[in-house]
Amino acid sequence: MSLVEPASQTGQESQGSRASQRLKAELQQKLQYRAEQNLLRQVLQRCGPCQPDSLFGDGQKRVNFCSNDYLGLASHPDVIRAMQVAAEQYGVGSGASHLVTGHCRVHDELAEALADFCGRQKAMLFSTGYMANVGVINALTNPGAPIFQDALNHASLLDGGWLSRGDSRRFAHRDTKDLEAMLIRHHCDSRALIITDGVFSMDGDLAPLPEQVALADKYQATLIVDDAHGIGCLGDTGAGTLSHFGLSASDVPVLVGTLGKSLGTAGAFVAGDEVLIDYLTQFARTHIYTTAMPPPLAAATIAALACLRSETWRQQRLQSLVMRFQQDVANLGLNILPSQTPVQAIVLGEADRAVKASEYLREQGVQVSAIRPPTVPADSARLRVTFSAAHTDEHYERLLDALASLPDDLRG
C-alpha cells in the first residue's frame, strides 16, 4: 500500500507540470526571438561522403563550399581502408576511458606521429577540439590567475576560460598593444595565460604570434595556441601557423590541434614537452572522464597524416585556390576579408542579407554557409567560403559565377 495520499500525488504532479510549462515557455520565447532576428540555426542534412559534389537532404546535389575537409582526406581510400582494417582488429568502440582500459596501441601510435609532425616531445588525444580546449585551460589555470584571450577566439577557448577558476579577459582582436596593456594592468604573482587561435575560424586571418611570443616571454605568461585551422594548411610541411612564422616548441609551449579539419577524421590533440603531457594526463578532466577515441578513428588519422606528409600537392592546390579567390572576388566588388587560408569571409553586414545570399547561391547549385551573430559580431554577417584541395577548376568557376550573379541588394 502506498504511503503517499492520492491528493498529494496530484499536487506534486501539478507543481511539476507548472515547472515544466514555465521552462517550455521560456525556451519558446528565446527561440521565437532568434527566429524573428533571422538568427535561428538549422540542421543541414548531407547524404553521402564529405566531397565537393555533395547530395543533401532535399535530394539536390550542390558543390559544397562549407566543409573543413581542407585537404580532401575525409574520403581518401587509404584513410577509409585503415579504419576498416582497425575495426576488424579492435572493434568499433574503445569501451572505456583512456586511463581505464580504453587506450590501445593505435592511440599511442597516433600520439607519437602527431608529436613528431609538430616537432614536440609528446602528444595526447582528446575526443573533440572543444574538450581539448576546455580541459587544457582548466588544468593549467591557477585560481584567480589572469587569462587573456583574443576577442574573436573560438567559443571552445572562451568557454574554457569562463569555466575555469581564473580571471578571464578579452583583448581587442589581434591587438598586441591592448594585450600588453592588460598584462601590465592585471599583473599578479600567479602565472597568466595568453590564449589565441592560430587561424581565426570566421575571418581566416592569422594571430600575430611572433609578437605574442615576445609578450609572453616579457611577462612570464604561458602562451596557448589552438591551430585547428592552420595545421595542414600553412607552413612548408603543413605543420601549421607556428611553422609559417618559424616558431619553436619553446616559443609556444602548448599547442592544440584538431583532427576533423585538414586530417579529415575527428577528435583533437595537445602537443608539448613531456612534463606538460604527463601533467595533463593527470589533471585534464575532459581527457580523464570520457570514453577514449574509437581505435578505428585513430588508425584512420594515422593514415590521413601519412597522406598529408606524402601528398604535398594537396596543400599547394589549396594555396592556389585561395590566392586566386582573393583576387577574383575583389574584382567582383564584394567585401572579402584578407586571408591566406582556406577560410574566406565575404562580409555582407545584415543577418537577413547573408541568409538570403546563401539561399540564392543554393539555388545556383552552390552550398555556402551564412554566418550570423552571435557567431560573429553584430552587423558583420557573412558568407563563409571554405576551400578543399579536392575542389576542381570546374567547381571553382561555378562558385565564382554564382557570386558574380548575386543581385545588388544581396551584395552588402
Short mmCIF file of C-alpha atoms in Angstrom, two decimals:
data_model
loop_
_atom_site.label_atom_id
_atom_site.label_comp_id
_atom_site.label_asym_id
_atom_site.label_seq_id
_atom_site.Cartn_x
_atom_site.Cartn_y
_atom_site.Cartn_z
CA MET A 1 0.00 0.00 0.00
CA SER A 2 1.30 3.44 -0.93
CA LEU A 3 2.21 5.76 1.95
CA VAL A 4 1.51 8.81 -0.21
CA GLU A 5 -2.05 10.04 -0.41
CA PRO A 6 -3.53 10.42 -3.92
CA ALA A 7 -4.20 14.11 -3.28
CA SER A 8 -0.52 14.70 -2.52
CA GLN A 9 0.46 12.87 -5.69
CA THR A 10 -1.85 15.08 -7.69
CA GLY A 11 -0.40 18.16 -6.04
CA GLN A 12 3.15 17.10 -6.84
CA GLU A 13 2.22 16.33 -10.43
CA SER A 14 0.55 19.73 -10.71
CA GLN A 15 3.62 21.51 -9.35
CA GLY A 16 5.88 19.52 -11.67
CA SER A 17 3.60 20.32 -14.59
CA ARG A 18 3.71 24.05 -13.80
CA ALA A 19 7.52 23.98 -13.61
CA SER A 20 7.70 22.11 -16.89
CA GLN A 21 5.33 24.55 -18.59
CA ARG A 22 7.33 27.51 -17.29
CA LEU A 23 10.55 26.05 -18.70
CA LYS A 24 8.87 25.34 -22.02
CA ALA A 25 7.50 28.89 -22.23
CA GLU A 26 10.92 30.42 -21.52
CA LEU A 27 12.60 28.27 -24.15
CA GLN A 28 9.92 29.00 -26.74
CA GLN A 29 10.30 32.74 -26.09
CA LYS A 30 14.05 32.60 -26.73
CA LEU A 31 13.58 30.50 -29.86
CA GLN A 32 10.95 32.93 -31.13
CA TYR A 33 13.30 35.88 -30.60
CA ARG A 34 16.05 34.20 -32.59
CA ALA A 35 13.61 33.37 -35.37
CA GLU A 36 12.40 37.00 -35.54
CA GLN A 37 16.01 38.22 -35.80
CA ASN A 38 16.74 35.67 -38.56
CA LEU A 39 19.35 34.09 -36.29
CA LEU A 40 17.78 30.66 -35.89
CA ARG A 41 20.20 27.88 -36.80
CA GLN A 42 19.04 24.93 -38.88
CA VAL A 43 20.46 21.42 -39.23
CA LEU A 44 21.53 20.72 -42.81
CA GLN A 45 21.44 17.04 -43.69
CA ARG A 46 24.04 15.65 -46.09
CA CYS A 47 23.53 12.24 -47.68
CA GLY A 48 26.79 10.55 -48.58
CA PRO A 49 30.50 11.24 -48.14
CA CYS A 50 32.15 14.59 -47.47
CA GLN A 51 33.11 15.54 -51.02
CA PRO A 52 32.83 18.68 -53.17
CA ASP A 53 29.85 17.22 -55.05
CA SER A 54 27.51 16.53 -52.15
CA LEU A 55 23.98 15.16 -52.07
CA PHE A 56 21.86 16.94 -49.47
CA GLY A 57 18.71 16.00 -47.59
CA ASP A 58 16.47 17.88 -50.03
CA GLY A 59 17.55 15.44 -52.75
CA GLN A 60 19.65 18.04 -54.58
CA LYS A 61 23.34 17.86 -55.43
CA ARG A 62 25.36 21.01 -54.82
CA VAL A 63 29.03 21.93 -54.78
CA ASN A 64 29.97 22.05 -51.11
CA PHE A 65 31.99 25.08 -50.02
CA CYS A 66 31.16 24.69 -46.30
CA SER A 67 33.38 21.78 -45.33
CA ASN A 68 36.51 21.93 -43.15
CA ASP A 69 37.96 18.96 -45.05
CA TYR A 70 40.69 21.26 -46.34
CA LEU A 71 42.95 18.62 -47.90
CA GLY A 72 40.18 16.34 -49.16
CA LEU A 73 41.26 13.44 -46.94
CA ALA A 74 37.87 12.57 -45.40
CA SER A 75 37.09 10.26 -48.33
CA HIS A 76 40.65 9.20 -49.19
CA PRO A 77 40.67 5.44 -49.93
CA ASP A 78 43.76 4.85 -47.75
CA VAL A 79 42.06 6.54 -44.81
CA ILE A 80 38.84 4.58 -45.27
CA ARG A 81 40.71 1.30 -45.58
CA ALA A 82 42.75 1.98 -42.44
CA MET A 83 39.53 2.48 -40.48
CA GLN A 84 38.01 -0.71 -41.87
CA VAL A 85 41.06 -2.82 -41.01
CA ALA A 86 41.26 -1.37 -37.49
CA ALA A 87 37.55 -2.01 -36.91
CA GLU A 88 38.16 -5.68 -37.66
CA GLN A 89 41.12 -5.72 -35.26
CA TYR A 90 39.84 -3.58 -32.38
CA GLY A 91 36.08 -3.41 -32.83
CA VAL A 92 34.19 -0.17 -33.29
CA GLY A 93 34.44 1.45 -29.85
CA SER A 94 37.14 1.76 -27.22
CA GLY A 95 34.83 0.64 -24.43
CA ALA A 96 36.36 2.72 -21.64
CA SER A 97 38.30 5.87 -20.85
CA HIS A 98 42.00 6.23 -21.64
CA LEU A 99 43.01 5.64 -18.02
CA VAL A 100 40.92 2.51 -17.55
CA THR A 101 41.03 0.02 -20.46
CA GLY A 102 40.11 2.20 -23.44
CA HIS A 103 43.67 3.07 -24.50
CA CYS A 104 45.09 0.89 -27.29
CA ARG A 105 48.43 0.66 -29.03
CA VAL A 106 47.00 2.53 -32.02
CA HIS A 107 46.30 5.53 -29.76
CA ASP A 108 49.97 5.63 -28.81
CA GLU A 109 50.98 5.33 -32.45
CA LEU A 110 48.79 8.29 -33.39
CA ALA A 111 50.02 10.43 -30.49
CA GLU A 112 53.64 9.65 -31.42
CA ALA A 113 53.01 10.50 -35.08
CA LEU A 114 51.35 13.82 -34.18
CA ALA A 115 54.17 14.78 -31.80
CA ASP A 116 56.74 14.05 -34.50
CA PHE A 117 54.79 16.02 -37.10
CA CYS A 118 54.53 19.06 -34.82
CA GLY A 119 58.11 18.85 -33.55
CA ARG A 120 57.12 18.14 -29.94
CA GLN A 121 58.25 15.62 -27.35
CA LYS A 122 54.79 14.18 -26.71
CA ALA A 123 51.13 14.49 -27.61
CA MET A 124 47.86 13.28 -26.11
CA LEU A 125 44.42 12.71 -27.59
CA PHE A 126 41.01 14.20 -26.84
CA SER A 127 37.62 13.18 -28.22
CA THR A 128 36.83 16.67 -29.60
CA GLY A 129 38.54 20.01 -30.08
CA TYR A 130 36.07 21.59 -27.67
CA MET A 131 37.02 19.11 -24.96
CA ALA A 132 40.73 19.65 -25.61
CA ASN A 133 40.47 23.41 -25.12
CA VAL A 134 38.24 23.26 -22.05
CA GLY A 135 40.39 20.56 -20.48
CA VAL A 136 43.75 22.21 -21.12
CA ILE A 137 42.71 25.69 -19.96
CA ASN A 138 41.14 24.39 -16.77
CA ALA A 139 44.12 22.17 -15.98
CA LEU A 140 46.64 24.99 -16.49
CA THR A 141 44.75 27.81 -14.74
CA ASN A 142 45.66 28.70 -11.18
CA PRO A 143 42.77 30.02 -9.01
CA GLY A 144 42.24 33.71 -9.73
CA ALA A 145 45.04 33.85 -12.29
CA PRO A 146 44.56 36.19 -15.27
CA ILE A 147 43.59 34.69 -18.62
CA PHE A 148 43.92 36.92 -21.70
CA GLN A 149 42.07 35.82 -24.82
CA ASP A 150 41.67 37.31 -28.27
CA ALA A 151 38.16 38.74 -28.58
CA LEU A 152 37.46 36.56 -31.64
CA ASN A 153 38.76 33.29 -30.23
CA HIS A 154 36.73 30.16 -30.88
CA ALA A 155 33.85 29.52 -28.48
CA SER A 156 35.62 26.50 -27.00
CA LEU A 157 38.56 28.66 -25.92
CA LEU A 158 36.32 31.35 -24.47
CA ASP A 159 34.18 28.78 -22.67
CA GLY A 160 37.32 27.12 -21.32
CA GLY A 161 38.34 30.43 -19.76
CA TRP A 162 34.90 31.18 -18.34
CA LEU A 163 34.59 27.68 -16.87
CA SER A 164 38.00 27.84 -15.22
CA ARG A 165 38.88 29.30 -11.84
CA GLY A 166 40.76 32.16 -13.50
CA ASP A 167 40.03 35.82 -14.20
CA SER A 168 39.16 35.68 -17.90
CA ARG A 169 39.51 38.82 -20.06
CA ARG A 170 39.40 39.53 -23.81
CA PHE A 171 41.77 41.83 -25.67
CA ALA A 172 40.93 43.52 -28.97
CA HIS A 173 41.32 41.25 -31.98
CA ARG A 174 44.99 40.79 -32.93
CA ASP A 175 45.87 43.93 -30.94
CA THR A 176 49.20 43.36 -29.17
CA LYS A 177 49.15 46.86 -27.65
CA ASP A 178 45.85 46.14 -25.96
CA LEU A 179 47.18 42.77 -24.81
CA GLU A 180 50.29 44.33 -23.29
CA ALA A 181 48.22 47.00 -21.54
CA MET A 182 46.13 44.23 -19.97
CA LEU A 183 49.23 42.28 -18.96
CA ILE A 184 50.52 45.38 -17.17
CA ARG A 185 47.19 46.37 -15.61
CA HIS A 186 46.25 42.93 -14.32
CA HIS A 187 49.69 41.64 -13.40
CA CYS A 188 49.76 39.41 -10.32
CA ASP A 189 52.00 36.82 -8.73
CA SER A 190 50.10 33.95 -10.34
CA ARG A 191 51.16 32.86 -13.83
CA ALA A 192 48.98 34.32 -16.60
CA LEU A 193 47.72 32.55 -19.72
CA ILE A 194 47.66 34.15 -23.18
CA ILE A 195 45.31 32.20 -25.43
CA THR A 196 44.71 32.59 -29.15
CA ASP A 197 43.64 30.80 -32.28
CA GLY A 198 46.43 30.39 -34.81
CA VAL A 199 43.95 30.96 -37.66
CA PHE A 200 40.64 32.60 -36.76
CA SER A 201 37.79 30.40 -37.89
CA MET A 202 35.36 33.08 -39.09
CA ASP A 203 37.78 35.62 -40.63
CA GLY A 204 40.61 33.37 -41.81
CA ASP A 205 43.29 35.79 -40.59
CA LEU A 206 46.36 34.83 -38.54
CA ALA A 207 47.23 35.70 -34.96
CA PRO A 208 50.35 37.90 -34.61
CA LEU A 209 52.18 35.02 -32.97
CA PRO A 210 55.76 36.39 -33.03
CA GLU A 211 54.66 39.49 -31.11
CA GLN A 212 52.59 37.41 -28.70
CA VAL A 213 55.55 35.10 -28.08
CA ALA A 214 57.64 38.16 -27.17
CA LEU A 215 54.96 39.42 -24.76
CA ALA A 216 54.58 36.01 -23.13
CA ASP A 217 58.33 35.92 -22.55
CA LYS A 218 58.44 39.50 -21.26
CA TYR A 219 55.64 38.99 -18.73
CA GLN A 220 56.35 35.32 -17.96
CA ALA A 221 52.97 34.19 -19.24
CA THR A 222 52.12 30.84 -20.84
CA LEU A 223 51.05 31.05 -24.49
CA ILE A 224 48.44 28.54 -25.69
CA VAL A 225 47.71 28.33 -29.42
CA ASP A 226 44.78 26.44 -30.94
CA ASP A 227 45.89 25.78 -34.51
CA ALA A 228 42.77 23.94 -35.64
CA HIS A 229 42.58 25.77 -38.97
CA GLY A 230 46.34 26.15 -39.53
CA ILE A 231 47.62 22.59 -39.32
CA GLY A 232 47.73 21.05 -42.78
CA CYS A 233 47.25 24.41 -44.48
CA LEU A 234 50.23 26.57 -43.51
CA GLY A 235 53.99 26.07 -43.21
CA ASP A 236 56.35 24.38 -45.64
CA THR A 237 55.41 20.91 -44.42
CA GLY A 238 51.83 21.70 -43.43
CA ALA A 239 52.78 21.82 -39.75
CA GLY A 240 50.67 24.94 -39.27
CA THR A 241 50.81 28.55 -38.15
CA LEU A 242 53.84 28.06 -35.90
CA SER A 243 55.79 26.64 -38.83
CA HIS A 244 54.57 29.51 -41.00
CA PHE A 245 56.13 32.00 -38.58
CA GLY A 246 59.21 29.89 -37.86
CA LEU A 247 58.36 29.48 -34.16
CA SER A 248 59.70 26.70 -31.96
CA ALA A 249 58.17 24.45 -29.32
CA SER A 250 59.76 26.61 -26.62
CA ASP A 251 58.12 29.72 -28.12
CA VAL A 252 54.66 28.16 -27.88
CA PRO A 253 54.73 25.52 -25.13
CA VAL A 254 51.08 24.45 -25.50
CA LEU A 255 49.79 23.54 -28.97
CA VAL A 256 46.22 22.35 -29.56
CA GLY A 257 45.15 20.85 -32.87
CA THR A 258 42.08 19.15 -34.26
CA LEU A 259 41.82 16.06 -36.43
CA GLY A 260 38.48 16.87 -38.07
CA LYS A 261 39.71 19.55 -40.45
CA SER A 262 42.82 19.05 -42.61
CA LEU A 263 43.18 15.44 -41.42
CA GLY A 264 39.58 14.65 -42.33
CA THR A 265 38.65 12.48 -39.33
CA ALA A 266 37.55 13.64 -35.84
CA GLY A 267 38.98 14.37 -32.41
CA ALA A 268 41.83 16.55 -31.18
CA PHE A 269 45.27 16.53 -29.63
CA VAL A 270 47.52 18.60 -27.42
CA ALA A 271 51.27 18.58 -28.03
CA GLY A 272 54.10 19.83 -25.84
CA ASP A 273 57.00 18.66 -23.74
CA GLU A 274 56.94 15.50 -21.66
CA VAL A 275 56.16 17.26 -18.39
CA LEU A 276 53.17 19.10 -19.88
CA ILE A 277 51.61 15.97 -21.36
CA ASP A 278 52.23 13.92 -18.22
CA TYR A 279 50.60 16.69 -16.19
CA LEU A 280 47.56 16.95 -18.47
CA THR A 281 47.12 13.17 -18.35
CA GLN A 282 46.61 13.55 -14.60
CA PHE A 283 44.64 16.81 -14.49
CA ALA A 284 42.76 17.40 -17.79
CA ARG A 285 39.30 16.26 -16.75
CA THR A 286 37.90 16.19 -20.30
CA HIS A 287 40.55 13.58 -21.16
CA ILE A 288 40.17 11.55 -17.98
CA TYR A 289 36.41 11.33 -17.55
CA THR A 290 35.22 10.32 -21.00
CA THR A 291 35.36 7.35 -23.35
CA ALA A 292 38.55 7.18 -25.39
CA MET A 293 38.57 7.91 -29.11
CA PRO A 294 37.46 4.81 -31.10
CA PRO A 295 40.58 2.87 -32.18
CA PRO A 296 39.50 2.74 -35.86
CA LEU A 297 39.36 6.54 -35.85
CA ALA A 298 42.91 6.70 -34.52
CA ALA A 299 44.07 4.31 -37.25
CA ALA A 300 42.32 6.37 -39.93
CA THR A 301 44.02 9.52 -38.63
CA ILE A 302 47.45 7.88 -38.82
CA ALA A 303 46.74 7.11 -42.47
CA ALA A 304 45.50 10.66 -43.07
CA LEU A 305 48.65 12.13 -41.54
CA ALA A 306 50.76 9.92 -43.80
CA CYS A 307 48.81 11.25 -46.81
CA LEU A 308 49.28 14.84 -45.64
CA ARG A 309 53.04 14.35 -45.43
CA SER A 310 53.47 12.48 -48.73
CA GLU A 311 50.88 14.13 -51.00
CA THR A 312 52.25 17.67 -50.81
CA TRP A 313 50.29 18.69 -53.90
CA ARG A 314 47.19 18.97 -51.69
CA GLN A 315 48.49 21.93 -49.72
CA GLN A 316 49.82 23.52 -52.92
CA ARG A 317 46.44 23.14 -54.60
CA LEU A 318 44.72 24.68 -51.60
CA GLN A 319 47.00 27.72 -51.61
CA SER A 320 46.48 28.18 -55.34
CA LEU A 321 42.69 28.29 -54.91
CA VAL A 322 42.95 30.75 -52.01
CA MET A 323 45.21 33.22 -53.85
CA ARG A 324 43.03 33.07 -56.95
CA PHE A 325 39.81 33.58 -54.98
CA GLN A 326 41.10 36.62 -53.10
CA GLN A 327 41.79 38.42 -56.37
CA ASP A 328 38.72 37.26 -58.26
CA VAL A 329 36.21 38.17 -55.53
CA ALA A 330 37.81 41.57 -55.02
CA ASN A 331 37.36 42.16 -58.76
CA LEU A 332 33.64 41.42 -58.31
CA GLY A 333 33.40 44.32 -55.87
CA LEU A 334 32.48 42.15 -52.90
CA ASN A 335 33.85 42.85 -49.42
CA ILE A 336 36.22 39.92 -48.91
CA LEU A 337 38.44 39.91 -45.85
CA PRO A 338 42.18 39.39 -46.43
CA SER A 339 43.09 35.75 -45.80
CA GLN A 340 45.82 33.36 -46.90
CA THR A 341 43.96 30.35 -45.50
CA PRO A 342 41.07 28.23 -46.83
CA VAL A 343 38.65 30.24 -44.66
CA GLN A 344 37.36 33.06 -46.88
CA ALA A 345 34.83 35.55 -45.50
CA ILE A 346 32.64 37.79 -47.68
CA VAL A 347 31.08 40.31 -45.29
CA LEU A 348 27.53 41.41 -46.15
CA GLY A 349 26.51 43.14 -42.91
CA GLU A 350 22.92 42.31 -42.00
CA ALA A 351 21.97 38.78 -41.00
CA ASP A 352 18.92 38.78 -43.27
CA ARG A 353 21.06 39.70 -46.28
CA ALA A 354 23.55 36.92 -45.55
CA VAL A 355 20.79 34.33 -45.22
CA LYS A 356 19.16 35.40 -48.49
CA ALA A 357 22.52 35.40 -50.28
CA SER A 358 23.18 31.87 -49.05
CA GLU A 359 19.74 30.79 -50.27
CA TYR A 360 20.41 32.39 -53.65
CA LEU A 361 23.70 30.53 -54.02
CA ARG A 362 21.98 27.29 -53.08
CA GLU A 363 19.56 27.83 -55.95
CA GLN A 364 22.60 28.16 -58.22
CA GLY A 365 23.86 24.76 -57.06
CA VAL A 366 26.46 26.06 -54.60
CA GLN A 367 26.37 25.42 -50.84
CA VAL A 368 27.86 28.32 -48.84
CA SER A 369 27.01 29.00 -45.19
CA ALA A 370 25.62 32.27 -43.89
CA ILE A 371 27.38 33.09 -40.61
CA ARG A 372 25.44 35.42 -38.30
CA PRO A 373 25.56 36.77 -34.76
CA PRO A 374 26.26 35.55 -32.14
CA THR A 375 28.91 33.55 -34.00
CA VAL A 376 30.28 36.81 -35.44
CA PRO A 377 29.88 40.40 -34.16
CA ALA A 378 26.72 42.38 -34.94
CA ASP A 379 26.50 43.86 -38.46
CA SER A 380 29.24 41.56 -39.75
CA ALA A 381 27.14 38.65 -41.03
CA ARG A 382 28.89 36.97 -43.91
CA LEU A 383 29.18 34.22 -46.43
CA ARG A 384 31.89 31.84 -45.20
CA VAL A 385 33.53 30.03 -48.09
CA THR A 386 35.92 27.19 -47.28
CA PHE A 387 38.11 25.53 -49.87
CA SER A 388 39.33 21.97 -50.22
CA ALA A 389 42.19 20.58 -52.27
CA ALA A 390 39.51 18.33 -53.78
CA HIS A 391 37.77 21.29 -55.47
CA THR A 392 38.34 21.26 -59.22
CA ASP A 393 38.59 24.25 -61.53
CA GLU A 394 35.03 23.50 -62.62
CA HIS A 395 33.84 23.68 -59.01
CA TYR A 396 35.69 26.96 -58.55
CA GLU A 397 34.20 28.55 -61.68
CA ARG A 398 30.72 27.53 -60.64
CA LEU A 399 31.18 29.30 -57.30
CA LEU A 400 32.61 32.41 -58.93
CA ASP A 401 29.80 32.58 -61.50
CA ALA A 402 27.21 32.30 -58.72
CA LEU A 403 28.86 35.08 -56.71
CA ALA A 404 29.12 37.28 -59.80
CA SER A 405 25.37 36.93 -60.37
CA LEU A 406 24.37 37.95 -56.83
CA PRO A 407 21.61 40.60 -57.03
CA ASP A 408 22.66 44.10 -55.98
CA ASP A 409 20.53 44.05 -52.82
CA LEU A 410 22.42 40.96 -51.58
CA ARG A 411 25.94 42.24 -52.16
CA GLY A 412 26.38 44.27 -48.98
#
